Amino acid sequence: MSKTALITGITGQDGSYLAELLLSKGYTVHGLIRRASTFNTHRIDHLYRDPHDPDSKLFLHYGDLSDGARLVTLLAEIHPQEVYHLAAQSHVRVSFDEPEHTGDVTGIGTTRLLEAIRMIGLDCRFYQASTSEMFGATPPPQREDTPFYPRSPYGAAKLYSYWMVRNYREGYGMFATNGILFNHESPRRGETFVTRKITRAVADIASGRADHVFLGNLDAVRDWGYAPEYVEGMWRMLQADEPDDFVLATGHAYTVRDFVEAAFGHAGLDWEKHVRFDDRYLRPTEVDALIGDASKARNVLGWEPRVLTPELARIMVDADIERVRAPEAARLA
Ligand code: NAP
Ligand code: F7E
């Protein structure tokens, strides 16, 4: 019997790769999408088929994490065996501008979903998109038992969600798991996260469309992995015998400057001629260094990352150069 899954955040980077993975495994996939005045489904358009098509296995439903009643009606209609909760206001810098909204969506939104599951007595496995941002100021290496010290409204909201997941697991016996994922990127990464901002700039500069890009702190250290590998880790977490918390990371550290050098270098450009500083991209409190230890995921789930930051930079630059060269053909990269 094929399984049914609900993905919140299906229109985002991870949601789109996860939908692809689950469909390839024969799942019926339901996705929560926000109503917008413009189309916001470009990352999953290639997966979508008319729902009247008898072979259609992907179904999209309007809803919002701020609307708990809608989460109840949707879960009661779909009855998923697995719920992947990926939706969030996920941008750290933006969370300083919109702390209340971030708390409502990224924090309380998780409680609304957990409570909807509890209210209708749904027997399902729940994945929470927790984050290395919860470690914040605690020095690396960070793993499951490292103390948390969030440094942004986003990190604080995610930490609240993390503890609500633990609470529903311990209090109500729910199969609820926290995936504590370190930064993971891809050609589908949102355009204002630093890696994609850099690789888009490289493509625009290489093609003569632009001359420079403004960035903030180049000294921050991150452990960047490849998003398709990380969504596979999410799936493995929900196939485990027991609910638990798992770090996914590569364990390798690079600065933003390293990523800049790798990306510009791959296109044969000297980054120092094209990168300028703008303090608007600094944060009131920065997370200086995130480097994860994913030993537990390797030992328990058999999860292993393969793509490290230098290769990731090349994959993303190539995809953005292709996007500039042939925008229509590159849409599904
Ligand atoms: P993303 O590209 O920003 O996608 C976020 C998704 O959430 C989008 O589908 C967005 O819909 C949806 N969303 C936002 N607000 C919503 C609301 N009020 N109601 C319903 N849906 C809403 O994020 P991502 O990189 O794929 O990350 C997936 C999850 O993992 C997020 O929770 C993120 O915080 C977390 N995470 C990410 C990383 C990483 O490095 N990527 C690391 C650790 C944890 P629209 O398309 O309509 O905006
Ligand atoms: O910043 C520095 C910035 O916005 C990375 C989210 O997916 O991963 C992500 O959060 C670093 C920071 O990602 C610019 O100061 C310099 O130190 O790409 P980012 P993030 O803040 O690490 C975690 C794990 C998540 O959970 C989040 O959802 O790069 N930086 N100059 C810049 N950052 C941006 N965005 N733009 C710049 O111009």
XYZ file of C-alpha atoms and ligand atoms in Angstrom:
419
model
C 0.000 0.000 0.000
C 1.426 3.360 -0.959
C 1.890 5.851 1.858
C 0.374 9.314 2.082
C 2.435 12.302 3.215
C 1.688 15.961 3.890
C 4.457 18.497 3.284
C 4.092 22.009 4.668
C 6.470 24.350 2.840
C 6.263 22.271 -0.347
C 6.918 25.366 -2.502
C 10.269 25.990 -0.780
C 13.712 24.611 -1.601
C 13.489 21.531 0.652
C 9.781 20.933 0.064
C 10.322 20.650 -3.676
C 13.166 18.112 -3.352
C 11.267 16.159 -0.713
C 8.138 16.004 -2.898
C 10.292 14.624 -5.728
C 11.829 12.020 -3.428
C 8.515 10.839 -1.963
C 6.828 10.660 -5.384
C 9.766 8.574 -6.652
C 9.123 6.188 -3.737
C 5.452 5.813 -4.717
C 3.949 8.086 -2.056
C 0.827 10.129 -2.566
C 1.968 13.625 -1.656
C -0.183 16.478 -0.383
C 1.263 19.961 -0.064
C 0.143 23.036 1.836
C 0.494 26.200 -0.236
C -0.211 29.842 0.524
C -2.556 31.812 -1.623
C -0.591 34.586 -3.304
C -1.526 37.128 -5.945
C 1.184 35.688 -8.177
C 2.120 32.046 -8.792
C 4.454 30.722 -6.095
C 4.727 27.095 -7.256
C 7.616 27.361 -9.736
C 9.801 24.888 -7.796
C 7.159 22.142 -8.068
C 5.464 22.933 -11.390
C 7.408 20.116 -13.072
C 5.868 17.599 -10.613
C 2.296 18.798 -10.872
C -0.395 17.104 -12.969
C -4.032 17.951 -13.341
C -5.824 16.433 -10.316
C -8.414 14.959 -12.740
C -5.617 12.783 -14.158
C -6.123 9.335 -12.531
C -2.324 8.951 -12.229
C -1.928 12.186 -10.305
C -0.142 11.607 -6.973
C 0.534 15.220 -5.999
C -2.249 17.370 -4.538
C -1.967 20.977 -3.400
C -4.181 22.634 -0.799
C -4.469 26.256 0.261
C -3.675 26.950 3.881
C -1.473 29.003 6.164
C 0.340 28.216 9.387
C -1.412 31.163 11.018
C -4.781 29.400 10.547
C -5.095 26.505 13.007
C -8.685 25.609 12.012
C -7.554 25.075 8.431
C -4.820 22.713 9.588
C -7.478 20.656 11.404
C -9.788 20.401 8.366
C -6.910 19.582 6.048
C -5.438 16.814 8.213
C -8.907 15.337 8.751
C -9.414 15.267 4.978
C -6.020 13.829 4.003
C -5.162 11.491 6.900
C -1.418 11.402 6.134
C 0.804 8.749 7.709
C 3.775 11.118 7.561
C 3.781 14.888 8.094
C 6.902 16.826 7.095
C 6.655 20.265 8.669
C 8.994 22.464 6.600
C 7.009 25.707 6.324
C 8.490 28.708 8.119
C 9.591 32.294 7.779
C 13.093 30.926 7.304
C 15.271 34.005 6.700
C 17.432 34.931 9.706
C 18.068 38.563 8.680
C 14.367 39.120 7.929
C 13.450 37.725 11.349
C 15.058 40.799 12.955
C 12.710 43.018 10.914
C 9.658 40.808 11.497
C 10.174 39.191 14.913
C 6.483 38.933 15.786
C 5.495 37.401 12.444
C 8.449 35.002 12.664
C 7.384 33.932 16.154
C 3.813 33.403 14.976
C 4.657 31.349 11.875
C 7.983 29.673 12.707
C 7.146 29.113 16.381
C 3.403 28.961 17.099
C 2.707 27.537 13.615
C 4.338 24.292 14.757
C 2.122 24.145 17.833
C -0.963 24.712 15.669
C 0.016 21.750 13.520
C 0.902 19.467 16.452
C -2.308 20.405 18.209
C -4.369 19.784 15.047
C -2.867 16.265 14.882
C -3.670 15.675 18.556
C -7.207 17.092 18.302
C -8.273 14.761 15.520
C -6.416 11.785 17.011
C -4.335 11.320 13.860
C -1.810 8.485 14.052
C 1.106 9.830 12.030
C 4.845 10.386 12.091
C 5.905 14.032 12.367
C 9.116 15.651 11.113
C 10.085 19.092 12.427
C 12.514 21.236 10.412
C 14.753 22.260 13.298
C 17.975 24.093 12.626
C 21.598 24.618 13.598
C 20.605 28.264 14.251
C 19.342 26.988 17.642
C 23.022 26.507 18.656
C 23.748 30.131 17.776
C 26.563 31.373 20.001
C 27.649 27.958 21.304
C 31.007 27.163 19.701
C 31.422 24.229 17.282
C 31.384 21.335 16.814
C 27.654 21.145 17.520
C 25.711 17.914 17.958
C 22.420 16.733 19.467
C 23.473 17.299 23.104
C 25.185 20.679 22.562
C 23.542 23.484 24.604
C 21.335 25.843 22.618
C 21.954 29.628 22.463
C 19.876 31.156 19.639
C 20.992 34.548 18.335
C 17.971 35.694 16.300
C 14.167 35.802 16.475
C 14.275 32.977 13.905
C 16.551 30.842 16.088
C 14.428 31.516 19.168
C 11.189 30.635 17.334
C 12.721 27.395 16.030
C 13.933 26.518 19.522
C 10.387 26.930 20.840
C 9.185 24.573 18.094
C 11.941 22.101 18.943
C 10.776 21.924 22.545
C 7.107 21.650 21.564
C 8.007 18.636 19.411
C 9.861 17.069 22.360
C 6.862 17.866 24.571
C 4.333 16.211 22.257
C 6.631 13.204 21.900
C 7.075 12.776 25.650
C 3.620 13.939 26.748
C 1.383 12.287 24.155
C 3.598 9.495 22.789
C 3.629 11.066 19.336
C 6.216 9.868 16.799
C 7.674 13.366 16.502
C 11.278 13.895 15.398
C 13.499 16.965 15.201
C 15.890 17.075 12.271
C 18.558 19.597 13.316
C 19.833 20.539 9.882
C 22.887 22.660 9.171
C 22.822 24.963 6.136
C 21.984 23.156 2.927
C 21.827 24.756 -0.475
C 21.117 24.017 -4.126
C 20.235 25.749 -7.386
C 16.715 26.045 -5.894
C 17.927 27.988 -2.842
C 16.036 31.223 -2.185
C 17.740 34.116 -3.966
C 18.491 36.170 -0.825
C 20.407 33.496 1.109
C 24.107 34.168 0.805
C 25.176 31.201 -1.373
C 22.523 31.767 -4.007
C 23.005 35.529 -3.897
C 26.681 34.908 -4.682
C 26.146 32.342 -7.452
C 23.489 34.486 -9.128
C 25.858 37.446 -8.986
C 28.656 35.357 -10.507
C 26.393 34.379 -13.413
C 25.229 37.950 -13.949
C 28.785 39.340 -13.793
C 30.210 36.613 -16.049
C 27.552 37.401 -18.667
C 28.171 41.159 -18.470
C 24.726 41.902 -16.996
C 26.204 43.207 -13.729
C 29.530 44.363 -12.395
C 29.396 43.858 -8.613
C 27.479 42.502 -5.645
C 27.058 43.902 -2.123
C 27.599 41.500 0.790
C 27.893 41.735 4.575
C 30.019 39.624 6.938
C 32.477 37.480 4.961
C 34.022 35.932 8.097
C 31.014 33.855 9.194
C 31.758 30.114 9.157
C 29.154 27.684 7.867
C 28.871 23.969 7.130
C 27.098 24.012 3.768
C 25.688 20.753 2.388
C 23.591 19.795 -0.632
C 19.800 19.992 -0.128
C 18.749 16.817 -2.047
C 20.927 14.748 0.308
C 19.404 16.413 3.364
C 15.763 15.721 2.388
C 16.732 12.059 2.032
C 17.900 12.287 5.652
C 14.489 13.690 6.654
C 12.788 10.675 5.098
C 15.170 8.281 6.866
C 14.314 9.898 10.205
C 10.633 9.033 9.784
C 11.451 5.421 8.804
C 13.482 4.871 12.027
C 12.218 2.557 14.782
C 11.880 5.374 17.314
C 11.308 9.138 17.180
C 14.447 11.037 18.149
C 16.527 14.136 17.321
C 19.239 14.046 14.644
C 21.867 16.487 13.378
C 22.512 16.495 9.609
C 25.752 18.234 8.586
C 28.901 17.647 6.553
C 31.297 18.421 9.429
C 33.389 20.660 7.122
C 33.798 24.390 7.712
C 34.099 27.253 5.220
C 33.793 31.005 5.553
C 31.490 33.099 3.380
C 34.741 34.407 1.829
C 35.742 30.815 0.927
C 32.397 30.344 -0.829
C 32.843 33.647 -2.679
C 36.323 32.614 -3.829
C 35.145 29.174 -4.969
C 32.134 30.567 -6.851
C 33.920 33.458 -8.607
C 36.970 31.281 -9.274
C 34.824 28.630 -10.980
C 33.718 31.277 -13.487
C 37.286 32.542 -13.953
C 36.595 35.812 -12.091
C 38.655 37.643 -9.453
C 36.138 38.155 -6.618
C 37.996 41.118 -5.115
C 37.151 43.187 -8.205
C 33.415 42.517 -7.858
C 32.455 42.173 -4.162
C 31.555 45.304 -2.179
C 30.546 45.701 1.444
C 27.169 46.988 2.656
C 26.386 47.033 6.377
C 22.681 46.539 5.690
C 23.499 42.821 5.383
C 24.960 42.645 8.909
C 22.770 41.283 11.697
C 22.304 42.781 15.198
C 23.646 39.479 16.541
C 25.631 37.146 14.280
C 26.130 33.401 14.477
C 29.881 33.215 13.999
C 30.461 29.521 13.406
C 28.307 26.456 12.754
C 30.038 23.111 12.137
C 27.967 20.018 12.761
C 28.769 16.522 13.975
C 26.352 14.120 12.255
C 27.794 10.900 13.755
C 24.435 9.911 15.242
C 22.642 10.151 11.863
C 25.445 8.131 10.267
C 25.330 5.411 12.938
C 21.546 5.144 13.422
C 20.184 6.109 9.989
C 23.132 5.243 7.727
C 23.014 8.832 6.396
C 26.197 10.174 4.763
C 26.638 13.495 2.927
C 28.718 13.364 -0.243
C 28.727 16.903 -1.701
C 30.953 19.375 0.160
C 31.030 23.158 -0.165
C 33.508 23.562 -3.080
C 31.501 21.150 -5.278
C 28.252 22.744 -4.120
C 29.524 26.162 -5.228
C 30.350 24.734 -8.656
C 26.921 23.066 -9.000
C 25.169 26.320 -8.109
C 27.326 28.522 -10.348
C 26.820 26.176 -13.312
C 23.049 26.203 -12.757
C 22.910 30.012 -12.530
C 25.077 30.445 -15.625
C 22.694 28.108 -17.439
C 19.736 30.145 -16.104
C 21.212 33.290 -17.620
C 22.037 31.533 -20.905
C 18.701 29.718 -21.363
C 16.204 30.811 -18.709
C 13.325 28.583 -19.825
C 15.415 25.403 -20.049
C 16.970 26.042 -16.620
C 13.690 26.541 -14.795
C 13.621 23.057 -13.261
C 17.280 22.876 -12.192
P 12.245 28.120 2.178
O 12.788 27.849 0.819
O 12.278 29.491 2.731
O 10.729 27.593 2.185
C 9.842 27.948 3.223
C 8.464 27.409 2.892
O 7.545 27.793 3.934
C 7.869 27.949 1.571
O 7.151 26.904 0.952
C 6.918 29.030 2.072
O 5.870 29.308 1.182
C 6.385 28.362 3.325
N 5.750 29.292 4.263
C 6.276 30.438 4.771
N 5.379 31.034 5.577
C 4.256 30.254 5.570
C 2.991 30.347 6.196
N 2.673 31.377 6.995
N 2.079 29.370 5.959
C 2.383 28.345 5.122
N 3.560 28.200 4.503
C 4.484 29.153 4.719
O 12.969 27.169 3.255
P 13.891 25.866 3.020
O 15.287 26.306 2.840
O 13.233 24.980 2.047
O 13.820 25.225 4.474
C 12.766 24.345 4.846
C 12.619 24.367 6.354
O 13.840 23.946 6.965
C 12.315 25.730 6.964
O 11.486 25.516 8.084
C 13.673 26.244 7.414
O 13.517 27.167 8.464
C 14.316 24.958 7.854
N 15.776 24.883 7.753
C 16.387 25.213 6.579
C 17.764 25.073 6.473
C 18.484 25.381 5.196
O 19.703 25.532 5.234
N 17.795 25.451 4.062
C 18.504 24.590 7.574
C 17.826 24.228 8.732
C 16.458 24.369 8.808
P 6.046 30.402 -0.032
O 6.745 29.652 -1.136
O 4.650 30.767 -0.331
O 6.881 31.521 0.522
O 23.604 33.637 5.817
C 26.401 36.022 5.971
C 25.368 36.082 7.078
O 21.252 34.074 5.109
C 24.806 32.897 5.982
C 18.680 29.589 6.700
O 18.381 28.558 5.790
O 20.651 28.451 7.448
C 20.179 29.665 6.889
O 20.475 30.756 7.749
C 25.903 33.812 6.489
C 25.505 34.681 7.671
O 21.929 31.795 6.021
C 25.337 38.252 3.330
O 25.666 37.149 7.987
C 27.159 37.870 4.426
O 26.538 34.675 8.616
O 22.661 32.431 3.793
P 22.304 33.022 5.098
P 21.829 31.605 7.612
O 21.614 32.885 8.312
O 23.008 30.782 8.024
C 20.103 28.108 8.724
C 20.687 26.777 9.147
C 18.626 28.158 8.736
O 17.973 27.409 9.456
C 17.975 29.293 8.026
O 16.616 28.994 7.742
O 26.241 34.705 5.437
N 26.209 37.011 4.898
N 26.639 38.653 3.476
C 25.066 37.215 4.227
N 23.870 36.603 4.301
C 22.901 37.032 3.443
N 21.693 36.413 3.471
N 23.118 38.058 2.552
C 24.320 38.723 2.449
O 24.473 39.632 1.647
